[in-house]
Tab-separated table of C-alpha atoms in Angstrom:
chain	number	residue	atom	x	y	z
Y	1	ASN	CA	251.825	123.675	27.307
Y	2	ALA	CA	254.784	121.126	27.711
Y	3	GLY	CA	256.682	122.752	30.588
Y	4	VAL	CA	259.661	120.648	31.586
Y	5	THR	CA	260.055	117.372	29.458
Y	6	GLN	CA	262.515	114.651	30.457
Y	7	THR	CA	263.458	111.839	28.107
Y	8	PRO	CA	263.664	108.823	28.493
Y	9	LYS	CA	261.355	108.246	31.432
Y	10	PHE	CA	262.710	104.718	32.117
Y	11	ARG	CA	265.949	103.164	31.277
Y	12	VAL	CA	267.971	99.966	32.421
Y	13	LEU	CA	271.953	100.124	31.955
Y	14	LYS	CA	274.566	97.762	32.566
Y	15	THR	CA	277.630	98.879	34.768
Y	16	GLY	CA	280.065	100.855	32.594
Y	17	GLN	CA	277.540	101.889	29.860
Y	18	SER	CA	277.074	105.599	29.109
Y	19	MET	CA	273.976	107.415	28.529
Y	20	THR	CA	272.530	111.004	28.507
Y	21	LEU	CA	269.395	112.325	29.904
Y	22	LEU	CA	267.666	115.088	28.213
Y	23	CYS	CA	265.828	117.871	29.700
Y	24	ALA	CA	263.949	120.320	27.591
Y	25	GLN	CA	261.882	123.433	28.680
Y	26	ASP	CA	259.723	125.621	26.735
Y	27	MET	CA	259.273	128.516	29.203
Y	28	ASN	CA	262.530	130.562	28.325
Y	29	HIS	CA	263.827	129.957	31.865
Y	30	GLU	CA	267.331	131.013	32.566
Y	31	TYR	CA	268.007	128.439	35.303
Y	32	MET	CA	267.987	124.578	34.943
Y	33	TYR	CA	268.747	121.956	37.606
Y	34	TRP	CA	269.422	118.237	37.780
Y	35	TYR	CA	268.455	116.224	40.960
Y	36	ARG	CA	268.549	112.748	41.981
Y	37	GLN	CA	266.192	111.268	44.509
Y	38	ASP	CA	266.720	108.093	46.421
Y	39	PRO	CA	264.465	106.266	48.962
Y	40	GLY	CA	264.271	108.078	52.226
Y	41	MET	CA	265.985	111.055	50.993
Y	42	GLY	CA	264.881	114.363	49.446
Y	43	LEU	CA	266.209	115.889	46.321
Y	44	ARG	CA	269.999	116.278	45.929
Y	45	LEU	CA	271.387	118.622	43.464
Y	46	ILE	CA	273.843	117.164	40.814
Y	47	HIS	CA	274.607	120.019	38.762
Y	48	TYR	CA	272.834	123.330	37.671
Y	49	SER	CA	273.037	126.074	35.131
Y	50	VAL	CA	272.377	129.721	35.547
Y	51	GLY	CA	272.187	130.402	31.814
Y	52	GLU	CA	273.040	129.131	28.197
Y	53	GLY	CA	276.539	128.006	28.139
Y	54	THR	CA	277.276	127.859	32.089
Y	55	THR	CA	277.161	124.881	34.279
Y	56	ALA	CA	277.905	124.417	37.947
Y	57	LYS	CA	278.520	121.655	40.484
Y	58	GLY	CA	275.820	120.912	43.118
Y	59	GLU	CA	275.996	118.636	46.214
Y	60	VAL	CA	276.616	115.213	44.263
Y	61	PRO	CA	278.311	115.908	40.930
Y	62	ASP	CA	280.834	113.035	41.066
Y	63	GLY	CA	280.051	110.603	38.126
Y	64	TYR	CA	278.066	113.017	36.139
Y	65	ASN	CA	278.653	115.781	33.440
Y	66	VAL	CA	276.334	118.209	32.069
Y	67	SER	CA	276.068	120.610	28.947
Y	68	ARG	CA	273.802	123.675	28.487
Y	69	LEU	CA	274.576	124.458	24.646
Y	70	LYS	CA	271.133	125.597	24.130
Y	71	LYS	CA	269.015	127.697	26.603
Y	72	GLN	CA	265.977	125.305	26.356
Y	73	ASN	CA	267.997	122.074	26.982
Y	74	PHE	CA	270.198	120.716	29.772
Y	75	LEU	CA	271.859	117.272	29.185
Y	76	LEU	CA	273.065	115.004	32.137
Y	77	GLY	CA	275.622	112.452	31.124
Y	78	LEU	CA	276.779	109.339	32.613
Y	79	GLU	CA	280.117	108.310	31.323
Y	80	SER	CA	280.603	105.006	33.071
Y	81	ALA	CA	277.410	104.002	34.833
Y	82	ALA	CA	277.600	102.581	38.513
Y	83	PRO	CA	275.075	100.749	40.350
Y	84	SER	CA	275.272	103.538	42.993
Y	85	GLN	CA	273.698	105.862	40.323
Y	86	THR	CA	270.438	103.828	40.298
Y	87	SER	CA	267.885	106.624	41.136
Y	88	VAL	CA	265.038	108.630	39.976
Y	89	TYR	CA	266.310	111.795	38.092
Y	90	PHE	CA	264.524	114.991	38.083
Y	91	CYS	CA	265.029	118.119	35.925
Y	92	ALA	CA	263.864	121.370	36.998
Y	93	SER	CA	263.779	125.075	35.690
Y	94	ASN	CA	262.913	128.532	37.025
Y	95	ASP	CA	263.262	132.185	35.569
Y	96	SER	CA	265.078	133.369	38.764
Y	97	ARG	CA	266.136	132.269	42.127
Y	98	ASN	CA	263.091	133.849	43.678
Y	99	GLN	CA	260.742	131.868	41.703
Y	100	PRO	CA	259.690	128.178	42.390
Y	101	GLN	CA	261.142	125.473	40.202
Y	102	HIS	CA	259.025	123.624	37.644
Y	103	PHE	CA	259.798	120.002	37.522
Y	104	GLY	CA	259.698	117.267	34.877
Y	105	ASP	CA	258.114	114.012	35.464
Y	106	GLY	CA	261.430	112.257	36.339
Y	107	THR	CA	263.570	109.408	34.713
Y	108	ARG	CA	263.751	106.157	36.515
Y	109	LEU	CA	267.305	104.727	35.813
Y	110	SER	CA	268.503	101.329	36.978
Y	111	ILE	CA	272.055	100.314	36.711
Y	112	LEU	CA	272.574	96.548	36.984
S	1	ILE	CA	276.731	122.185	52.605
S	2	LEU	CA	273.693	123.892	54.134
S	3	ASN	CA	271.629	122.223	56.677
S	4	VAL	CA	267.957	122.481	55.806
S	5	GLU	CA	265.915	120.187	58.219
S	6	GLN	CA	262.390	119.285	58.175
S	7	SER	CA	260.394	117.543	60.953
S	8	PRO	CA	258.678	115.464	61.523
S	9	GLN	CA	260.002	113.094	58.888
S	10	SER	CA	256.577	111.525	58.607
S	11	LEU	CA	253.196	112.227	60.040
S	12	HIS	CA	249.913	110.076	60.245
S	13	VAL	CA	246.813	111.933	61.020
S	14	GLN	CA	242.909	111.228	60.825
S	15	GLU	CA	240.781	112.916	58.271
S	16	GLY	CA	239.727	116.308	59.839
S	17	ASP	CA	242.800	116.666	61.997
S	18	SER	CA	244.892	119.950	61.751
S	19	THR	CA	248.505	119.591	61.412
S	20	ASN	CA	251.807	121.507	61.087
S	21	PHE	CA	255.483	120.839	60.156
S	22	THR	CA	258.752	122.667	60.549
S	23	CYS	CA	261.282	123.597	58.100
S	24	SER	CA	264.520	124.894	59.685
S	25	PHE	CA	267.322	126.736	57.741
S	26	PRO	CA	270.359	128.962	58.324
S	27	SER	CA	269.265	132.296	59.747
S	28	SER	CA	272.040	134.248	57.814
S	29	ASN	CA	272.077	135.249	54.217
S	30	PHE	CA	268.445	134.367	53.650
S	31	TYR	CA	267.039	135.138	50.096
S	32	ALA	CA	263.933	132.988	49.699
S	33	LEU	CA	262.132	129.892	50.936
S	34	HIS	CA	259.834	127.870	48.840
S	35	TRP	CA	257.324	125.153	49.909
S	36	TYR	CA	256.533	122.291	47.535
S	37	ARG	CA	253.894	119.517	47.574
S	38	TRP	CA	255.047	116.185	46.118
S	39	GLU	CA	252.367	113.399	45.528
S	40	THR	CA	253.367	109.892	44.963
S	41	ALA	CA	254.327	109.066	41.383
S	42	LYS	CA	254.210	112.754	40.444
S	43	SER	CA	256.799	115.586	40.377
S	44	PRO	CA	256.961	118.296	42.920
S	45	GLU	CA	254.483	121.399	42.671
S	46	ALA	CA	255.311	124.675	44.199
S	47	LEU	CA	253.001	125.889	47.040
S	48	PHE	CA	254.319	128.908	48.264
S	49	VAL	CA	257.282	131.446	47.649
S	50	MET	CA	258.428	133.169	50.918
S	51	THR	CA	260.794	135.969	50.934
S	52	LEU	CA	260.069	138.350	53.866
S	53	ASN	CA	260.428	137.959	57.454
S	54	GLY	CA	256.936	137.552	58.913
S	55	ASP	CA	255.387	136.488	55.574
S	56	GLU	CA	252.210	134.556	55.934
S	57	LYS	CA	250.812	132.792	52.942
S	58	LYS	CA	247.639	130.828	52.389
S	59	LYS	CA	246.081	128.634	49.741
S	60	GLY	CA	242.777	127.008	50.791
S	61	ARG	CA	243.262	125.004	53.927
S	62	ILE	CA	247.056	125.066	53.638
S	63	SER	CA	249.092	128.203	55.063
S	64	ALA	CA	252.728	128.931	55.810
S	65	THR	CA	254.562	131.308	57.828
S	66	LEU	CA	258.208	132.515	57.932
S	67	ASN	CA	260.693	133.748	60.669
S	68	THR	CA	264.006	134.434	58.909
S	69	LYS	CA	265.801	135.756	62.138
S	70	GLU	CA	265.311	132.514	63.856
S	71	GLY	CA	265.632	130.248	60.730
S	72	TYR	CA	262.394	128.602	60.406
S	73	SER	CA	259.014	128.203	58.555
S	74	TYR	CA	255.866	126.323	59.459
S	75	LEU	CA	253.406	124.790	57.083
S	76	TYR	CA	249.850	124.231	58.619
S	77	ILE	CA	247.099	122.159	57.163
S	78	LYS	CA	243.604	122.918	58.586
S	79	GLY	CA	241.083	119.962	58.532
S	80	SER	CA	243.197	117.365	56.771
S	81	GLN	CA	241.704	115.408	53.847
S	82	PRO	CA	242.939	112.131	52.308
S	83	GLU	CA	243.912	114.076	49.176
S	84	ASP	CA	246.568	116.194	51.191
S	85	SER	CA	248.677	113.008	51.486
S	86	ALA	CA	251.857	113.767	50.028
S	87	THR	CA	255.335	114.737	50.953
S	88	TYR	CA	255.866	118.284	51.529
S	89	LEU	CA	259.357	119.816	50.699
S	90	CYS	CA	260.958	123.059	51.666
S	91	ALA	CA	263.633	124.636	49.694
S	92	PHE	CA	266.055	127.304	50.951
S	93	ILE	CA	267.842	129.846	48.750
S	94	LEU	CA	270.910	131.752	49.937
S	95	THR	CA	271.728	135.189	49.005
S	96	ASN	CA	274.176	135.004	45.949
S	97	ALA	CA	273.365	131.473	45.249
S	98	GLY	CA	272.001	130.255	42.118
S	99	LYS	CA	270.458	127.212	43.496
S	100	SER	CA	267.907	125.836	46.076
S	101	THR	CA	268.888	123.511	48.929
S	102	PHE	CA	266.078	120.937	49.623
S	103	GLY	CA	265.052	119.520	52.969
S	104	ASP	CA	264.228	115.686	53.083
S	105	GLY	CA	260.522	116.602	53.389
S	106	THR	CA	257.746	115.662	55.647
S	107	THR	CA	255.384	112.754	54.383
S	108	LEU	CA	251.801	113.182	55.447
S	109	THR	CA	249.429	110.427	55.388
S	110	VAL	CA	245.616	111.257	56.070
S	111	LYS	CA	243.447	108.463	56.902
S	112	PRO	CA	239.737	108.575	56.046
C-alpha cells in the first residue's frame, strides 16, 4: 500500500535551474496539497487542488507552478530555482476537507 | 491569512510527567480541526479529527478537547514516554475552504 509517494527524495540544484517534483497517490483522493517546511516553522501551503484539472494558490505560491492533469498526480514546478526555495517539500492528499491528510515522505531540495 | 497559534513552541518533560498544549484558531466559520504527530525524519500522521464543539477524542494516553466558541483545542498526554517525543501540529479548516491552515507546532521532548 504505497499511499502518497514523492519523487525525488533529494535534489541539489543550481540557482536558475528548473525542476519538477512529482507527487502520486493511489487512494483515489480528490484533494492534493504541496507544502514547504523550513526550520523553526510549520507547514506552509504552496498550492493545492480540489480535483483533477483544478489548482489554487496557498500561502506562499510565488516562484512555483502546479498541475493536476491526472487525479492521482500533482506536480510542483520550479521554473527558475532560487536559494530561498531551499526547503523540505511535502505532498499530501485527502478525500474531503473533513478527513485528515496523508503525507508523503518529503523531498529535500537544496539550491546553491 | 488565518492565525493558527500553538503554544508552547517547545516543551521538555521527564518520563512519567503529564503535559498539555494548546492550539488557538479563529472562532468563526469553523469546519474542522485536525491534530497530527510528526516524528523527526518522518512525515506527519493524523491523531484526531475534531468537528463538534465539546468533542473529546482519546487514543491511548493521548486525548484532545475542542472548544469552537472560544477558538481553542487542547492536546493532553498522560504519563509521557520517550517515544512520545515529536512535534504535534494542529490544522484548522474553515467552512468553504478547500485547505487546512497549520500551526507551527509544539515540539515535545520526553527525557528518560
